[in-house]
């Protein structure tokens, strides 16, 4: 397998781990009050997008990443599984 395919596979594994961790964290936090910390979301990024008006075109730039504890655990587990197999 070429290096670009390995990199692409790792990125897909990380994204799937983050999504599944977020879903699991939301589920556990909403159904078990003692695990509310798992569903607490921390936002990293810009609150409002950056607008650049160039008179010919307008660029709108912005990005926000929402993390919770289970998202990080999901990413770590996906990397471990990727390295194992």
CSV table of N, CA and C in Angstrom, one decimal:
chain,number,residue,atom,x,y,z
A,1,UNK,N,0.9,-1.2,0.0
A,1,UNK,CA,0.0,0.0,0.0
A,1,UNK,C,0.9,1.2,0.0
A,2,UNK,N,0.6,2.2,-0.8
A,2,UNK,CA,1.4,3.4,-0.9
A,2,UNK,C,1.2,4.3,0.3
A,3,UNK,N,2.2,5.2,0.4
A,3,UNK,CA,2.1,6.1,1.6
A,3,UNK,C,0.9,7.0,1.6
A,4,UNK,N,0.5,7.5,0.4
A,4,UNK,CA,-0.7,8.3,0.4
A,4,UNK,C,-2.0,7.6,0.8
A,5,UNK,N,-2.1,6.3,0.4
A,5,UNK,CA,-3.2,5.5,0.8
A,5,UNK,C,-3.2,5.2,2.3
A,6,UNK,N,-2.0,5.0,2.9
A,6,UNK,CA,-1.9,4.8,4.3
A,6,UNK,C,-2.3,6.1,5.1
A,7,UNK,N,-1.9,7.2,4.6
A,7,UNK,CA,-2.3,8.5,5.2
A,7,UNK,C,-3.8,8.8,5.1
A,8,UNK,N,-4.3,8.5,3.9
A,8,UNK,CA,-5.8,8.7,3.8
A,8,UNK,C,-6.6,7.7,4.7
A,9,UNK,N,-6.1,6.5,4.8
A,9,UNK,CA,-6.8,5.5,5.7
A,9,UNK,C,-6.7,6.0,7.2
A,10,UNK,N,-5.5,6.5,7.6
A,10,UNK,CA,-5.4,7.0,8.9
A,10,UNK,C,-6.3,8.2,9.2
A,11,UNK,N,-6.4,9.1,8.3
A,11,UNK,CA,-7.3,10.2,8.4
A,11,UNK,C,-8.8,9.8,8.5
A,12,UNK,N,-9.2,8.8,7.7
A,12,UNK,CA,-10.5,8.3,7.8
A,12,UNK,C,-10.8,7.6,9.1
A,13,UNK,N,-9.8,6.8,9.6
A,13,UNK,CA,-9.9,6.2,10.9
A,13,UNK,C,-10.1,7.2,12.0
A,14,UNK,N,-9.3,8.3,12.0
A,14,UNK,CA,-9.4,9.3,13.0
A,14,UNK,C,-10.7,10.0,13.0
A,15,UNK,N,-11.2,10.4,11.8
A,15,UNK,CA,-12.5,11.0,11.7
A,15,UNK,C,-13.6,10.1,12.2
A,16,UNK,N,-13.6,8.8,11.8
A,16,UNK,CA,-14.6,7.9,12.3
A,16,UNK,C,-14.5,7.7,13.8
A,17,UNK,N,-13.3,7.7,14.4
A,17,UNK,CA,-13.1,7.6,15.8
A,17,UNK,C,-13.7,8.8,16.5
A,18,UNK,N,-13.5,10.0,16.0
A,18,UNK,CA,-14.0,11.2,16.6
A,18,UNK,C,-15.5,11.3,16.5
A,19,UNK,N,-16.1,10.9,15.4
A,19,UNK,CA,-17.5,10.9,15.3
A,19,UNK,C,-18.2,9.9,16.2
A,20,UNK,N,-17.6,8.7,16.2
A,20,UNK,CA,-18.2,7.7,17.1
A,20,UNK,C,-18.0,8.0,18.6
A,21,UNK,N,-16.9,8.6,18.9
A,21,UNK,CA,-16.7,9.1,20.3
A,21,UNK,C,-17.6,10.2,20.7
A,22,UNK,N,-17.9,11.1,19.8
A,22,UNK,CA,-18.8,12.2,20.1
A,22,UNK,C,-20.2,11.7,20.3
A,23,UNK,N,-20.6,10.8,19.5
A,23,UNK,CA,-22.0,10.2,19.6
A,23,UNK,C,-22.1,9.4,20.9
A,24,UNK,N,-21.1,8.6,21.2
A,24,UNK,CA,-21.1,7.8,22.4
A,24,UNK,C,-21.1,8.8,23.7
A,25,UNK,N,-20.3,9.8,23.6
A,25,UNK,CA,-20.3,10.8,24.7
A,25,UNK,C,-21.6,11.5,25.0
A,26,UNK,N,-22.2,11.9,23.9
A,26,UNK,CA,-23.6,12.5,24.0
A,26,UNK,C,-24.6,11.5,24.6
A,27,UNK,N,-24.5,10.3,24.1
A,27,UNK,CA,-25.5,9.3,24.6
A,27,UNK,C,-25.3,9.0,26.1
A,28,UNK,N,-24.0,8.8,26.5
A,28,UNK,CA,-23.8,8.4,27.9
A,28,UNK,C,-24.1,9.6,28.8
A,29,UNK,N,-23.7,10.8,28.3
A,29,UNK,CA,-24.0,12.0,29.1
A,29,UNK,C,-25.4,12.4,29.3
A,30,UNK,N,-26.3,12.0,28.3
A,30,UNK,CA,-27.7,12.4,28.4
A,30,UNK,C,-28.5,11.3,29.2
A,31,UNK,N,-28.0,10.1,29.2
A,31,UNK,CA,-28.8,9.0,29.8
A,31,UNK,C,-28.3,8.7,31.3
A,32,UNK,N,-27.0,9.1,31.5
A,32,UNK,CA,-26.5,8.8,32.9
A,32,UNK,C,-26.0,10.2,33.4
A,33,UNK,N,-26.7,10.8,34.4
A,33,UNK,CA,-26.4,12.1,34.9
A,33,UNK,C,-25.0,12.1,35.5
A,34,UNK,N,-24.5,11.0,36.1
A,34,UNK,CA,-23.2,11.0,36.7
A,34,UNK,C,-22.1,11.1,35.7
A,35,UNK,N,-22.4,10.8,34.4
A,35,UNK,CA,-21.4,10.9,33.3
A,35,UNK,C,-21.6,12.1,32.5
A,36,UNK,N,-22.2,13.2,33.0
A,36,UNK,CA,-22.4,14.4,32.3
A,36,UNK,C,-21.1,15.0,31.8
A,37,UNK,N,-20.0,14.8,32.4
A,37,UNK,CA,-18.7,15.4,32.0
A,37,UNK,C,-18.4,14.8,30.6
A,38,UNK,N,-18.8,13.6,30.2
A,38,UNK,CA,-18.5,13.1,28.9
A,38,UNK,C,-19.2,13.8,27.8
A,39,UNK,N,-20.3,14.5,28.1
A,39,UNK,CA,-21.0,15.2,27.0
A,39,UNK,C,-20.7,16.7,27.0
A,40,UNK,N,-19.9,17.2,27.9
A,40,UNK,CA,-19.6,18.6,27.9
A,40,UNK,C,-18.7,18.9,26.7
A,41,UNK,N,-19.2,19.9,25.9
A,41,UNK,CA,-18.5,20.2,24.6
A,41,UNK,C,-17.6,21.5,24.8
A,42,UNK,N,-16.4,21.4,24.3
A,42,UNK,CA,-15.5,22.5,24.3
A,42,UNK,C,-15.3,22.9,22.9
A,43,UNK,N,-15.6,24.2,22.6
A,43,UNK,CA,-15.4,24.7,21.2
A,43,UNK,C,-14.1,25.4,21.0
A,44,UNK,N,-13.4,25.0,19.9
A,44,UNK,CA,-12.1,25.6,19.6
A,44,UNK,C,-12.3,26.2,18.2
A,45,UNK,N,-12.0,27.5,18.0
A,45,UNK,CA,-12.1,28.1,16.7
A,45,UNK,C,-12.6,29.5,16.8
A,46,UNK,N,-13.1,30.0,15.7
A,46,UNK,CA,-13.6,31.4,15.6
A,46,UNK,C,-15.1,31.4,15.9
A,47,UNK,N,-15.5,32.4,16.6
A,47,UNK,CA,-17.0,32.6,16.8
A,47,UNK,C,-17.7,33.1,15.6
A,48,UNK,N,-17.0,34.1,15.0
A,48,UNK,CA,-17.6,34.7,13.7
A,48,UNK,C,-16.6,34.5,12.6
A,49,UNK,N,-17.1,34.3,11.4
A,49,UNK,CA,-16.2,34.0,10.3
A,49,UNK,C,-15.4,35.3,9.9
A,50,UNK,N,-14.3,35.1,9.3
A,50,UNK,CA,-13.5,36.2,8.8
A,50,UNK,C,-13.9,36.5,7.3
A,51,UNK,N,-14.3,37.8,7.0
A,51,UNK,CA,-14.7,38.1,5.7
A,51,UNK,C,-13.6,39.0,5.0
A,52,UNK,N,-13.3,38.6,3.8
A,52,UNK,CA,-12.3,39.3,3.1
A,52,UNK,C,-12.9,39.7,1.7
A,53,UNK,N,-13.2,41.0,1.6
A,53,UNK,CA,-13.8,41.6,0.4
A,53,UNK,C,-12.7,42.1,-0.6
A,54,UNK,N,-12.6,41.4,-1.7
A,54,UNK,CA,-11.6,41.8,-2.7
A,54,UNK,C,-12.2,42.5,-3.9
A,55,UNK,N,-13.4,43.0,-3.8
A,55,UNK,CA,-14.1,43.6,-4.8
A,55,UNK,C,-14.5,42.7,-6.0
A,56,UNK,N,-13.6,41.8,-6.3
A,56,UNK,CA,-13.9,40.9,-7.4
A,56,UNK,C,-14.6,39.6,-6.8
A,57,UNK,N,-14.2,39.2,-5.6
A,57,UNK,CA,-14.7,38.1,-4.9
A,57,UNK,C,-14.6,38.3,-3.4
A,58,UNK,N,-15.4,37.6,-2.7
A,58,UNK,CA,-15.5,37.7,-1.3
A,58,UNK,C,-15.1,36.3,-0.7
A,59,UNK,N,-14.1,36.3,0.2
A,59,UNK,CA,-13.7,35.1,0.9
A,59,UNK,C,-14.3,35.1,2.3
A,60,UNK,N,-14.9,34.0,2.7
A,60,UNK,CA,-15.4,33.8,4.0
A,60,UNK,C,-14.6,32.6,4.6
A,61,UNK,N,-13.9,32.9,5.7
A,61,UNK,CA,-13.1,31.9,6.3
A,61,UNK,C,-13.5,31.7,7.8
A,62,UNK,N,-13.6,30.5,8.2
A,62,UNK,CA,-13.9,30.2,9.6
A,62,UNK,C,-13.9,28.7,9.9
A,63,UNK,N,-13.6,28.3,11.1
A,63,UNK,CA,-13.6,26.9,11.4
A,63,UNK,C,-13.8,26.8,12.9
A,64,UNK,N,-14.6,25.8,13.3
A,64,UNK,CA,-14.8,25.5,14.7
A,64,UNK,C,-14.8,24.0,14.9
A,65,UNK,N,-14.1,23.6,15.9
A,65,UNK,CA,-14.0,22.2,16.3
A,65,UNK,C,-14.6,22.0,17.6
A,66,UNK,N,-15.6,21.1,17.7
A,66,UNK,CA,-16.3,20.8,19.0
A,66,UNK,C,-15.7,19.5,19.6
A,67,UNK,N,-15.1,19.6,20.7
A,67,UNK,CA,-14.5,18.4,21.4
A,67,UNK,C,-15.2,18.1,22.7
A,68,UNK,N,-15.3,16.8,23.0
A,68,UNK,CA,-15.6,16.4,24.3
A,68,UNK,C,-14.6,15.3,24.7
A,69,UNK,N,-14.7,14.8,25.9
A,69,UNK,CA,-13.8,13.8,26.4
A,69,UNK,C,-13.9,12.5,25.6
A,70,UNK,N,-15.0,12.1,25.2
A,70,UNK,CA,-15.2,10.9,24.4
A,70,UNK,C,-14.7,11.0,23.0
A,71,UNK,N,-14.7,12.2,22.5
A,71,UNK,CA,-14.1,12.5,21.1
A,71,UNK,C,-12.6,12.2,21.2
A,72,UNK,N,-11.9,12.7,22.2
A,72,UNK,CA,-10.5,12.5,22.3
A,72,UNK,C,-10.2,11.0,22.5
A,73,UNK,N,-11.0,10.3,23.4
A,73,UNK,CA,-10.8,8.9,23.6
A,73,UNK,C,-11.0,8.1,22.3
A,74,UNK,N,-12.1,8.5,21.5
A,74,UNK,CA,-12.3,7.8,20.2
A,74,UNK,C,-11.2,8.0,19.3
A,75,UNK,N,-10.6,9.2,19.2
A,75,UNK,CA,-9.4,9.4,18.3
A,75,UNK,C,-8.3,8.5,18.7
A,76,UNK,N,-8.0,8.5,20.0
A,76,UNK,CA,-6.9,7.7,20.5
A,76,UNK,C,-7.1,6.2,20.2
A,77,UNK,N,-8.3,5.7,20.5
A,77,UNK,CA,-8.6,4.3,20.2
A,77,UNK,C,-8.5,4.0,18.7
A,78,UNK,N,-8.9,4.9,17.9
A,78,UNK,CA,-8.8,4.7,16.4
A,78,UNK,C,-7.4,4.7,16.0
A,79,UNK,N,-6.5,5.5,16.5
A,79,UNK,CA,-5.1,5.4,16.2
A,79,UNK,C,-4.5,4.1,16.6
A,80,UNK,N,-4.8,3.7,17.8
A,80,UNK,CA,-4.3,2.4,18.3
A,80,UNK,C,-4.8,1.2,17.5
A,81,UNK,N,-6.0,1.2,17.1
A,81,UNK,CA,-6.5,0.2,16.2
A,81,UNK,C,-5.9,0.2,14.8
A,82,UNK,N,-5.6,1.4,14.3
A,82,UNK,CA,-5.0,1.5,13.0
A,82,UNK,C,-3.6,1.0,13.1
A,83,UNK,N,-2.8,1.3,14.1
A,83,UNK,CA,-1.5,0.8,14.3
A,83,UNK,C,-1.4,-0.7,14.5
A,84,UNK,N,-2.4,-1.2,15.2
A,84,UNK,CA,-2.5,-2.7,15.5
A,84,UNK,C,-2.7,-3.5,14.2
A,85,UNK,N,-3.6,-3.0,13.4
A,85,UNK,CA,-4.0,-3.7,12.2
A,85,UNK,C,-3.4,-3.1,11.0
